[in-house]
mmCIF file of C-alpha atoms in Angstrom:
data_model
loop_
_atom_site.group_PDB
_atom_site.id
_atom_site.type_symbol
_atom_site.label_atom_id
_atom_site.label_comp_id
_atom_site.label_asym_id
_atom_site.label_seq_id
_atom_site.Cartn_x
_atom_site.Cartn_y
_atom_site.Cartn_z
ATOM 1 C CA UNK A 807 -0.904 12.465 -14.963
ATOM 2 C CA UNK A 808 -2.749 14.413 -12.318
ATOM 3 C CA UNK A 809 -1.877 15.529 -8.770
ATOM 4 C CA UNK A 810 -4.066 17.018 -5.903
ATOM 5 C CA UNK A 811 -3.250 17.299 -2.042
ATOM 6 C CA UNK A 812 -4.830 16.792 0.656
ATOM 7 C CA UNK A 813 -4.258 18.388 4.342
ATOM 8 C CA UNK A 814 -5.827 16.280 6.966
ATOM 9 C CA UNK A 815 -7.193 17.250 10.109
ATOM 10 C CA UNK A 816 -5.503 16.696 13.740
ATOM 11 C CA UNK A 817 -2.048 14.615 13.488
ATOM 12 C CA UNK A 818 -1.275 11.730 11.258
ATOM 13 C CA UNK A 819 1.714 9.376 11.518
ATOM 14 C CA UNK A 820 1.814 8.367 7.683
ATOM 15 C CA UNK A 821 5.378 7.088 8.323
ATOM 16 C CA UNK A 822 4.225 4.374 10.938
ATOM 17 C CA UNK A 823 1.232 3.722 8.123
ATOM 18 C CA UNK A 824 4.270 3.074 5.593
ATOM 19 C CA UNK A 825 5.938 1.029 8.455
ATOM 20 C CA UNK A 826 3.094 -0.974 8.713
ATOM 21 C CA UNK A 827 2.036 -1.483 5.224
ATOM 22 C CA UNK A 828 6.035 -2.366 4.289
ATOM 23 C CA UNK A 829 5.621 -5.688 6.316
ATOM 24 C CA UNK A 830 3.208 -7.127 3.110
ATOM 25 C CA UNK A 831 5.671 -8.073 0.232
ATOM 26 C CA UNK A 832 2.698 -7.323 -2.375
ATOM 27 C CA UNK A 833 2.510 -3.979 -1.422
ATOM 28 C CA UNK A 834 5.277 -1.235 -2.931
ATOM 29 C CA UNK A 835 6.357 1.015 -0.177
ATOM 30 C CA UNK A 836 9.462 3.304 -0.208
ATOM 31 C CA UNK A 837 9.829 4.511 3.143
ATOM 32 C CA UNK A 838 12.775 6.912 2.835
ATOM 33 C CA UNK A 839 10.732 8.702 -0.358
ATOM 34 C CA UNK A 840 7.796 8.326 1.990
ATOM 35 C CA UNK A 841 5.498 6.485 -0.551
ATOM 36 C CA UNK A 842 3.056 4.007 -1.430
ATOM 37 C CA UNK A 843 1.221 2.783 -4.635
ATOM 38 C CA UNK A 844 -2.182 1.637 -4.241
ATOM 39 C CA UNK A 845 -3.608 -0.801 -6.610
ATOM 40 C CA UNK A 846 -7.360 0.612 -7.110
ATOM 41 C CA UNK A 847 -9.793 -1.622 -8.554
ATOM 42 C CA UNK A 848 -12.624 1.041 -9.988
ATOM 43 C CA UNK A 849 -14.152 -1.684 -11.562
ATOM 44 C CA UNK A 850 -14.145 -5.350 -12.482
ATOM 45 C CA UNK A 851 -11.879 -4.057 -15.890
ATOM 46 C CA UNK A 852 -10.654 -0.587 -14.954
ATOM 47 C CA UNK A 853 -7.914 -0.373 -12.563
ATOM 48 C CA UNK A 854 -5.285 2.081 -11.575
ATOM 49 C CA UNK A 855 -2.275 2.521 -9.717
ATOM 50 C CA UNK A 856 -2.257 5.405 -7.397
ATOM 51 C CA UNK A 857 1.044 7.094 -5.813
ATOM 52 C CA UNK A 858 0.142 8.226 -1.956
ATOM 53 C CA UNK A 859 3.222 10.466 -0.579
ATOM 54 C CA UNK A 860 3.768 12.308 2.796
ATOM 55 C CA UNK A 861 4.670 15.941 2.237
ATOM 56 C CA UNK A 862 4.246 17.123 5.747
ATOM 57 C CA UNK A 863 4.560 15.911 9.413
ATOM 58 C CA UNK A 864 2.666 13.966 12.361
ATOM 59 C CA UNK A 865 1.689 17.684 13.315
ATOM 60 C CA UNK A 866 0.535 18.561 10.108
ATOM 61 C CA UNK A 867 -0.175 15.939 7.958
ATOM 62 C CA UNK A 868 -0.068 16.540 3.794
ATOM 63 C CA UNK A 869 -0.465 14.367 1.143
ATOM 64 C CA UNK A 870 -0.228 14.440 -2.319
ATOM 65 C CA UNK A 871 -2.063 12.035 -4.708
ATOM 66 C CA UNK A 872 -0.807 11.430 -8.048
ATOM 67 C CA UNK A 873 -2.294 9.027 -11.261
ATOM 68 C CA UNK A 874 -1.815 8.268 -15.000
ATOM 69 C CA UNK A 875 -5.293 7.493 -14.453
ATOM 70 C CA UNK A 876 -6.988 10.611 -16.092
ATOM 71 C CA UNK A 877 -10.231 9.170 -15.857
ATOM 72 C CA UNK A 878 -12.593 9.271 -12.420
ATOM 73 C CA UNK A 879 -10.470 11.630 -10.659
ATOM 74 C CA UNK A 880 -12.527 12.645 -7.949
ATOM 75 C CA UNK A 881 -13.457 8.741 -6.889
ATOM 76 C CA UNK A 882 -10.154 7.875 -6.867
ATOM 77 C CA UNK A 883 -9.531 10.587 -4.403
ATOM 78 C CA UNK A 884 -12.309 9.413 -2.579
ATOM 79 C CA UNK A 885 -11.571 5.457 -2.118
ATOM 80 C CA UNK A 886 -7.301 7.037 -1.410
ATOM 81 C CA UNK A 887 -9.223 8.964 1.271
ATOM 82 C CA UNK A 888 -11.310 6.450 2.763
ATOM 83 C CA UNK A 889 -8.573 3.757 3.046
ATOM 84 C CA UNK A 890 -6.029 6.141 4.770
ATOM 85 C CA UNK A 891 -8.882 7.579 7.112
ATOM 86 C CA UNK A 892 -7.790 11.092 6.101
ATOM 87 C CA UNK A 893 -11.471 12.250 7.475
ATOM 88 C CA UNK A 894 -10.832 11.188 11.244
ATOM 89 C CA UNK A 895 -9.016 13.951 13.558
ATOM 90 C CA UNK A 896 -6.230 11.870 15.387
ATOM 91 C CA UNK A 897 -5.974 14.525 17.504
ATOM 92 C CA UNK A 898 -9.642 14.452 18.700
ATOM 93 C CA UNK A 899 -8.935 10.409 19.781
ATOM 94 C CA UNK A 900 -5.414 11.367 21.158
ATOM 95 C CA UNK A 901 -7.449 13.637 23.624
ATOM 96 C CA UNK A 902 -10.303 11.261 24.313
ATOM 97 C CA UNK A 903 -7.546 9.062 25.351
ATOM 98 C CA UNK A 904 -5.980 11.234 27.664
ATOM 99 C CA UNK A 905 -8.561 10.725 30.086
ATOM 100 C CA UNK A 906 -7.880 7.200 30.357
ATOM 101 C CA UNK A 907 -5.174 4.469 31.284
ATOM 102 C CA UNK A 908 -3.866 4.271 28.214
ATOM 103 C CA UNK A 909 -2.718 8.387 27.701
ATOM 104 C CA UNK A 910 0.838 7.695 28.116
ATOM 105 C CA UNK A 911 0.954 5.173 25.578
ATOM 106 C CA UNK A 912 -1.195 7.908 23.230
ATOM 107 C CA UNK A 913 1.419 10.484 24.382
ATOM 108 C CA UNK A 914 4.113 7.676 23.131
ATOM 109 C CA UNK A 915 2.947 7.122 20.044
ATOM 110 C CA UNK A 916 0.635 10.052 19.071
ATOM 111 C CA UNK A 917 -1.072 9.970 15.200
ATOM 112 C CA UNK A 918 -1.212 6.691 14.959
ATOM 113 C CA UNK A 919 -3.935 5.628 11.874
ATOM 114 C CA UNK A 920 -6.169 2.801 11.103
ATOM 115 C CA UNK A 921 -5.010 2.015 7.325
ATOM 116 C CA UNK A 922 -7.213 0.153 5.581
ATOM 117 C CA UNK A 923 -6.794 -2.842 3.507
ATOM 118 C CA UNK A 924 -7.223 -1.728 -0.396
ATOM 119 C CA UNK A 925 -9.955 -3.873 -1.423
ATOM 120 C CA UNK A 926 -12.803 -5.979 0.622
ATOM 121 C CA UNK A 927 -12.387 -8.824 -1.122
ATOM 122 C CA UNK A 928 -8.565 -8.909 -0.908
ATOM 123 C CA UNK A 929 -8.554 -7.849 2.591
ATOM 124 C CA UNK A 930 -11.089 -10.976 3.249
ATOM 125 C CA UNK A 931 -8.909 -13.547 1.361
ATOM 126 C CA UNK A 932 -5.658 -11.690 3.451
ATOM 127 C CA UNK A 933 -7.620 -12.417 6.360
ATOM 128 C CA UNK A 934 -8.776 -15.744 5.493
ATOM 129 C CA UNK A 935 -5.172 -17.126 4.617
ATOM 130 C CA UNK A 936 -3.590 -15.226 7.463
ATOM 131 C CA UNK A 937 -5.981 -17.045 10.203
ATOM 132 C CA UNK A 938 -4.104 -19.165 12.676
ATOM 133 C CA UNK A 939 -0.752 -18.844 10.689
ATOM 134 C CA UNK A 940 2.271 -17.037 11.839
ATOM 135 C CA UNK A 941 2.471 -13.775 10.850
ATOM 136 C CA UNK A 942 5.772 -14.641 8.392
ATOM 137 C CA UNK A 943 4.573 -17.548 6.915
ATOM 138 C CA UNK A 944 1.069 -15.922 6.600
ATOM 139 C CA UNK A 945 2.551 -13.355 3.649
ATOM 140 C CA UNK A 946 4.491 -16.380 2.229
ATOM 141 C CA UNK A 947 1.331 -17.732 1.555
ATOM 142 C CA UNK A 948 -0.709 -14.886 0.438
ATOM 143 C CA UNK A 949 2.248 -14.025 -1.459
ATOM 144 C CA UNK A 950 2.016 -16.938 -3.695
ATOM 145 C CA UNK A 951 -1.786 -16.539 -4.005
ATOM 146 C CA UNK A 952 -1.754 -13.382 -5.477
ATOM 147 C CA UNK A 953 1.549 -14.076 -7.488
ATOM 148 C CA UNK A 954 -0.432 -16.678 -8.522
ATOM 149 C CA UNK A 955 -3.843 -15.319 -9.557
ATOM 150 C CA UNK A 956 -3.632 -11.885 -9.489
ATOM 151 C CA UNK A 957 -1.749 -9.218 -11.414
ATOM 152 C CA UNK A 958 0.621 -7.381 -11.469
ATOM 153 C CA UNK A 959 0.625 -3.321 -12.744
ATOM 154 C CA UNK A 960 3.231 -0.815 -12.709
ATOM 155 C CA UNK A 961 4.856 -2.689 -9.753
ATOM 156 C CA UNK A 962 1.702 -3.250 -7.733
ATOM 157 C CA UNK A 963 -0.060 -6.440 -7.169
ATOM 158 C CA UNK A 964 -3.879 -6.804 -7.618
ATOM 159 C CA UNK A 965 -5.613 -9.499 -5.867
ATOM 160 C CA UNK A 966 -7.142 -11.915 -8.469
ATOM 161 C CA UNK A 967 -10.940 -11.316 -8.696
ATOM 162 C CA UNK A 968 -13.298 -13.415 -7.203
ATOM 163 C CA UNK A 969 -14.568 -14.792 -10.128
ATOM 164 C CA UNK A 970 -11.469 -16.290 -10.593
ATOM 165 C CA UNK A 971 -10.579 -18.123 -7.550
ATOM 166 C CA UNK A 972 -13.926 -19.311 -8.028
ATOM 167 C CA UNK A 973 -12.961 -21.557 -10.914
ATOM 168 C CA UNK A 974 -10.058 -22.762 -9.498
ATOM 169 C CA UNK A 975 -9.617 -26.719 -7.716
ATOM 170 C CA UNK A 976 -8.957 -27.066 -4.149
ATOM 171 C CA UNK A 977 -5.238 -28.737 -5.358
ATOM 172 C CA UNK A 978 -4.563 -25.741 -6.522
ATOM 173 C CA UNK A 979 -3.939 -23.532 -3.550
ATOM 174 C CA UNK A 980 -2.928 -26.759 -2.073
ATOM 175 C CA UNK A 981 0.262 -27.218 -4.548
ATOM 176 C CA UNK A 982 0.786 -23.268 -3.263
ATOM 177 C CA UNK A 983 1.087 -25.145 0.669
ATOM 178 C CA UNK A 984 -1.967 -24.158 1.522
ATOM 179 C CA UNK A 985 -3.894 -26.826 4.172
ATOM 180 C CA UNK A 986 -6.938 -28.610 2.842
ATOM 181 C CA UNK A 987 -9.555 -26.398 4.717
ATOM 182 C CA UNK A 988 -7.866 -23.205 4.079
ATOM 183 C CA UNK A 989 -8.028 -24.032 0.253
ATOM 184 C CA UNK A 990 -11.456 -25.289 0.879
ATOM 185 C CA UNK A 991 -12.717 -21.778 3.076
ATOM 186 C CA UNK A 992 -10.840 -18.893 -0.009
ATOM 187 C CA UNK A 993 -12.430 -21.318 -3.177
ATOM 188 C CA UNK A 994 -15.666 -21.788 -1.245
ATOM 189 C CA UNK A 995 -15.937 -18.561 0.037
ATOM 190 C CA UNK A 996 -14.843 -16.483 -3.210
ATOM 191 C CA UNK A 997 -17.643 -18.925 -5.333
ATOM 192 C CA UNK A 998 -20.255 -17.458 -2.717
ATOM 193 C CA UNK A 999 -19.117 -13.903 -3.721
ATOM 194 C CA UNK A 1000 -19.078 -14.939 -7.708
ATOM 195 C CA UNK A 1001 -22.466 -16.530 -7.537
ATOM 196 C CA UNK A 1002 -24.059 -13.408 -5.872
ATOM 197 C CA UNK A 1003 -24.925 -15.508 -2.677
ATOM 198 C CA UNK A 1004 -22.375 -13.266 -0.650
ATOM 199 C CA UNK A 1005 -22.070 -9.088 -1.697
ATOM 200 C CA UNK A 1006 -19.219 -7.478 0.315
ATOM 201 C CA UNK A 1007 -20.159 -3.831 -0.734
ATOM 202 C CA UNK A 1008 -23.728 -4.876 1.327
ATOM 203 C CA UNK A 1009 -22.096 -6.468 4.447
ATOM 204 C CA UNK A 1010 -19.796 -3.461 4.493
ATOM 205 C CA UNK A 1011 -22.684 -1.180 5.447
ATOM 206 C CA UNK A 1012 -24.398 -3.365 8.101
ATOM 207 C CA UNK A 1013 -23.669 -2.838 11.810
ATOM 208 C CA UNK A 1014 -20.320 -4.575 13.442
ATOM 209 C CA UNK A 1015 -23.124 -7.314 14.693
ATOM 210 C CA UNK A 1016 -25.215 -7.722 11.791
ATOM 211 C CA UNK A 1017 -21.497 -8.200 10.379
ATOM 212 C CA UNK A 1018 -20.720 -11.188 12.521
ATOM 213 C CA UNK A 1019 -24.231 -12.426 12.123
ATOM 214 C CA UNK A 1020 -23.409 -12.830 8.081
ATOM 215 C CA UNK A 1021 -20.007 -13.863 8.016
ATOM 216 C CA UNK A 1022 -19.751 -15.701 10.932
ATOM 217 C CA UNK A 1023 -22.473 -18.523 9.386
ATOM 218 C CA UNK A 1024 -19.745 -18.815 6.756
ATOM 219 C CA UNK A 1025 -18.016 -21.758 7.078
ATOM 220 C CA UNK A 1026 -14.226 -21.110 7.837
ATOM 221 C CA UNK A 1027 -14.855 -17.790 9.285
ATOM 222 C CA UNK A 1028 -14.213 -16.832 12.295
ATOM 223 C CA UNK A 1029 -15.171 -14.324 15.017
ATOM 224 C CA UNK A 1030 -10.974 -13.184 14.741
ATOM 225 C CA UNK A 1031 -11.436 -13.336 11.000
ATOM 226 C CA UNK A 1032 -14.413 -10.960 11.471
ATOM 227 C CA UNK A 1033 -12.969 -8.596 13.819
ATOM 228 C CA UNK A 1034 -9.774 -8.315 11.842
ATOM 229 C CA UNK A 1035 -12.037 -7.737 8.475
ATOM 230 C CA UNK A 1036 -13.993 -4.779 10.612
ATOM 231 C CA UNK A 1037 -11.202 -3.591 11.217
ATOM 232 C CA UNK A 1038 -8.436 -3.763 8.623
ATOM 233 C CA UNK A 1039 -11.190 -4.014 5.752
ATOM 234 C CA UNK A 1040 -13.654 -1.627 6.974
ATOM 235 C CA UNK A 1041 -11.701 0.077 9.332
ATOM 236 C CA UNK A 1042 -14.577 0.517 12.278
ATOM 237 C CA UNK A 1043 -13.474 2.455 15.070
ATOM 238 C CA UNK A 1044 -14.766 0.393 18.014
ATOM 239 C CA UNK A 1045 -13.045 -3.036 17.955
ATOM 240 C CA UNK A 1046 -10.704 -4.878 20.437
ATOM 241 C CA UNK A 1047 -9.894 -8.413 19.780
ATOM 242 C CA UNK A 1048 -8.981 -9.101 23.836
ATOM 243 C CA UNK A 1049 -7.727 -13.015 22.752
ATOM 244 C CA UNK A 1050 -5.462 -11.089 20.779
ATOM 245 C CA UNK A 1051 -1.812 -12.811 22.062
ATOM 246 C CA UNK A 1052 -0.433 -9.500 20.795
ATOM 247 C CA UNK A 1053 -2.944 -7.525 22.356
ATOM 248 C CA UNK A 1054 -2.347 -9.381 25.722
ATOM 249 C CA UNK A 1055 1.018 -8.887 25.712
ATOM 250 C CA UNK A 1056 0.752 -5.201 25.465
ATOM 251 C CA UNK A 1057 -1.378 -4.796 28.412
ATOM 252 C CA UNK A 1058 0.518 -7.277 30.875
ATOM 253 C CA UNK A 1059 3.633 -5.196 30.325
ATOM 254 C CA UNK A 1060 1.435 -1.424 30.827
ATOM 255 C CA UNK A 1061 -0.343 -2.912 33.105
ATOM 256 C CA UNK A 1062 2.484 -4.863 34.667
ATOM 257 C CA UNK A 1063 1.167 -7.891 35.273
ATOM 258 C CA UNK A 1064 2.823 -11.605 35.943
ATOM 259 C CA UNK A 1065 0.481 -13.187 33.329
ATOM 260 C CA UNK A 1066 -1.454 -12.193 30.344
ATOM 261 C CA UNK A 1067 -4.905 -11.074 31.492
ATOM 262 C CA UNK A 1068 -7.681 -13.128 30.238
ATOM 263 C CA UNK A 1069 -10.298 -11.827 27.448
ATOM 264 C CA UNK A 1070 -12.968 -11.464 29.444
ATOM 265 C CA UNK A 1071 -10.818 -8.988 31.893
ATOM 266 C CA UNK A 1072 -9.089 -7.233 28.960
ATOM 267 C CA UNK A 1073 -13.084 -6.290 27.316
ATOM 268 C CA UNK A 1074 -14.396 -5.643 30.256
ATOM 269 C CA UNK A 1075 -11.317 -2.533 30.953
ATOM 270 C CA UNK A 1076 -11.991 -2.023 27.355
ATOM 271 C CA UNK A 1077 -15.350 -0.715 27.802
ATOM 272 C CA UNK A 1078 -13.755 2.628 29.250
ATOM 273 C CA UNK A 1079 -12.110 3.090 25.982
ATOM 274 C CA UNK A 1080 -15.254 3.049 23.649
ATOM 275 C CA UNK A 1081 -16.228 4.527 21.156
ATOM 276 C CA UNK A 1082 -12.727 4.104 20.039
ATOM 277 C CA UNK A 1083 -11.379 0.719 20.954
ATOM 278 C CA UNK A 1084 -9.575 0.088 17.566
ATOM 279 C CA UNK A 1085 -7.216 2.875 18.117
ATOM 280 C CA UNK A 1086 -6.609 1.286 21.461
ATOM 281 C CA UNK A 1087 -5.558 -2.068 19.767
ATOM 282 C CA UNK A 1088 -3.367 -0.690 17.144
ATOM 283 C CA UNK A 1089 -1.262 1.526 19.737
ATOM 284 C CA UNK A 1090 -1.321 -1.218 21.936
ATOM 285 C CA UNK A 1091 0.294 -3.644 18.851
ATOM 286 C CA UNK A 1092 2.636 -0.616 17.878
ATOM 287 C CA UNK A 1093 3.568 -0.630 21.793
ATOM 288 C CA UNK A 1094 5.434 -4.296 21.471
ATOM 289 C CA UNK A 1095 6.797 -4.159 17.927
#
């Protein structure tokens, strides 16, 4: 067992990152304790379970990192690093922000991260299963994929590996309630990845466009299956999905309109909050929960 801390820059509001990641039954989150364990897939057969706790506050954010994992120490601190964004001073955006319409809403709800999904190719079936489903139902579903599939490990699910989906028969996921096509876009899409037509650790270090360029020729994907992969999977800084319903509703109640404003309205406001438009949509989501 090993332990190391970490004392990020800025302001960090791990407790809204808990809040957030709480709402996926896979993922083990004690919010009173102010935990998480992260399921870490090092490689296609080593995989650990990593304990992520708050020891400080949204002024001064600390975190302590503990594993059984003895092994690869300093990557594991690495990938715990890069998925909570510990690198990006909050405070630094909560300033840029300041400047624009949206600094009361940053004074609101100041610290607020981008947490990233553990895993491309789990956040990428998430996405894929969660497109055009309610949010409820959505983790139903994924739920019984990964029940399914995957594995379980000290209390944390792992996604099952995309060599195994790959195998699998559209009835399958279909005898799990998912719809023909969605069965048809996570088994085709996952034999892509197994074959070595499709390599996520590539895609994940093109540009956001070259991005939408490769996925989007997928079939069954998207451009809000992209956008939510950039951003939940990635976790790129300059995204705002403006046919977002959720996103919409934010802004017609801080903007105070009679009707949702259209897309095309909502990106072209949005340009004033570049480079850092993601922030904008997640403190515009945690503005109507």
């Amino acid at each position: 067992m090993w332990k190391e801390y970490y004392h990020a820059p800025g302001m960090y509001d791990f407790d809204y990152a808990l809040k957030r990641l709480s709402l996926d039954p896979l993922i083990h989150v004690n919010k009173k304790e102010r935990y998480v364990d992260v399921p870490l897939k090092l490689t296609a057969d080593d995989q650990c379970v990593v304990r992520v706790k708050a020891e400080g506050t949204i002024e001064k954010p600390v975190f302590s990192v503990m594993s059984d994992h003895d092994e690869q120490q300093d990557v594991i601190f690495e990938h715990i690093r890069n998925i909570f964004q510990w690198d990006k001073d909050l405070q630094e955006i909560h300033d840029y922000f300041q400047g624009t319409d949206l600094s009361l809403l940053f004074f609101t709800y100041p610290g607020t991260p981008i947490v990233r999904d553990f895993d491309l190719y789990g956040s990428l079936m998430k996405t894929l299963i969660h497109q055009q489903l309610n949010l409820r139902f959505s983790y139903e579903l994924t739920s019984r994929f990964v029940k399914a599939y995957g594995k379980e490990v000290d209390g944390a699910w792992f996604y099952p590996t995309p060599e195994e989906v790959a195998k699998l028969d559209y009835e399958d996921l279909k005898q799990l309630q998912f719809s023909q096509r969605k069965a048809e876009y996570v088994i085709d899409t996952s034999r892509m990845i197994a074959n070595g037509e499709l390599n996520l650790r590539e895609v994940s270090r093109l540009t956001n466009e070259e991005v939408f360029k490769k996925l989007g020729a997928i079939r069954g994907i998207g451009p809000w299956t992209v956008q939510s992969w950039l951003l939940f999977g990635l976790g790129r800084d300059d995204l705002l999905p403006g046919a977002d319903i959720g996103i919409q509703n934010a802004l017609k109640r801080l903007w105070k309109m009679e009707t949702k404003p259209l897309k095309d309205y909502i990106e072209e406001k949005a340009e004033d909050w570049a480079p850092y438009r993601s922030y904008a949509a997640i403190t515009l989501w945690r503005s109507i929960e």
